[in-house]
Amino acid sequence: QVQLVESGGGLVQVGDSLRLSCAASGRTSGSYVVAWFRQAPGKEREFVGAISRSGIGTAYADSVKGRFTISRDNAKNTVYLQMNSLKPEDTAVYYCAADYSFTKATIPSECDYWGQGTQVTVSS
């Protein structure tokens, strides 16, 4: 069992940067693949990116590739989502999720553990 808590959301302007954190407690975060998802009002939850247990492997959605970077510090049980060049369409509630499987971690319905989400609003 692992508990996830996101933080770092807020209101920013177009082109700004923001870093989200996902802190894990319970079993060590290094045991899990961690993914980020987002959900905008009226839309389905969508995959943003994921990072392997070691932090060496990452994957990103095409919509954020080149702008967002996921990293992790297993000593701090924390995964980060660095978001640069933010756009209005990045506005959403951002969630982190964890699973043993990298493949499953990219699919919302397959992830075993979820945080409560943090709101990101990009204003034009």
C-alpha positions in Angstrom: 0.0 0.0 0.0 1.2 3.5 -0.8 -0.3 6.9 -0.3 0.3 9.7 -2.7 0.0 13.5 -2.1 0.4 16.0 -4.9 1.4 19.6 -4.3 2.6 22.6 -6.3 -0.4 23.5 -8.4 -1.6 27.1 -8.8 -2.6 29.9 -11.2 0.1 30.9 -13.7 0.3 32.9 -17.0 0.9 31.5 -20.4 4.5 30.6 -20.9 5.2 30.3 -17.2 6.7 27.3 -15.5 5.4 25.2 -12.6 6.8 22.2 -10.7 4.4 19.7 -9.2 5.5 17.2 -6.5 4.1 13.8 -5.7 5.1 12.6 -2.2 4.7 8.9 -1.4 4.3 7.3 2.0 3.8 3.8 3.1 5.8 1.3 1.0 8.8 3.0 -0.6 8.1 4.9 -3.8 11.1 3.2 -5.4 9.0 0.1 -5.6 6.6 1.7 -8.1 6.4 3.2 -11.5 4.8 6.7 -11.0 2.7 8.4 -13.6 1.1 11.8 -14.0 -2.4 12.2 -15.4 -4.6 15.3 -15.9 -8.3 15.9 -16.2 -9.8 19.0 -17.6 -13.5 19.9 -16.9 -15.8 17.8 -19.1 -12.9 15.7 -20.4 -11.6 12.2 -19.6 -8.5 11.7 -17.5 -5.5 11.6 -19.8 -1.9 10.3 -19.5 0.8 13.0 -19.2 3.9 11.0 -18.5 5.5 8.3 -16.4 8.8 7.4 -14.9 10.4 4.0 -14.1 11.4 2.8 -10.7 15.0 3.8 -11.2 14.2 7.1 -12.9 16.1 6.2 -16.0 13.0 5.4 -18.2 10.4 8.0 -19.0 7.5 8.3 -21.3 5.4 11.4 -22.3 2.2 12.2 -24.1 2.8 14.0 -27.4 1.0 17.1 -26.1 3.6 17.7 -23.4 6.7 16.2 -25.0 9.6 18.7 -24.9 7.8 20.9 -22.4 7.3 18.7 -19.4 9.9 16.6 -17.5 9.4 13.9 -14.9 12.1 13.1 -12.4 12.2 11.3 -9.1 14.2 11.3 -5.9 13.7 7.9 -4.3 15.6 9.0 -1.2 12.9 11.6 -0.6 10.1 9.3 -1.9 9.1 12.1 -4.3 8.4 12.4 -8.0 8.3 15.7 -9.8 6.6 17.1 -12.8 8.4 20.1 -14.2 6.1 22.0 -16.6 7.5 24.7 -18.8 6.0 26.9 -21.5 2.6 26.3 -20.1 -0.4 26.8 -22.4 -4.1 27.4 -21.5 -4.9 23.9 -22.7 -2.7 22.6 -19.9 -5.3 23.7 -17.4 -6.5 20.7 -15.5 -6.4 18.8 -12.2 -3.2 16.9 -12.2 -2.9 13.6 -10.5 -0.1 11.2 -9.7 -0.6 7.5 -9.7 1.5 4.5 -9.0 1.7 0.9 -10.2 4.2 -1.9 -10.4 3.9 -2.2 -14.1 5.1 0.6 -16.5 2.5 -0.3 -19.1 -0.4 -0.3 -16.5 0.9 3.0 -15.1 0.1 4.7 -18.4 -3.6 3.6 -18.3 -5.9 5.4 -15.8 -8.1 2.4 -15.1 -5.1 0.2 -14.4 -3.3 2.2 -11.8 -3.5 0.9 -8.3 -2.8 4.0 -6.3 -3.9 7.7 -6.8 -3.3 11.0 -5.2 -6.1 13.5 -4.6 -5.0 15.9 -7.4 -3.8 19.5 -7.6 -5.3 22.2 -9.7 -3.2 23.9 -12.4 -4.7 26.9 -14.2 -3.0 28.6 -17.0 -4.4 32.1 -17.7 -4.0 33.9 -21.0 
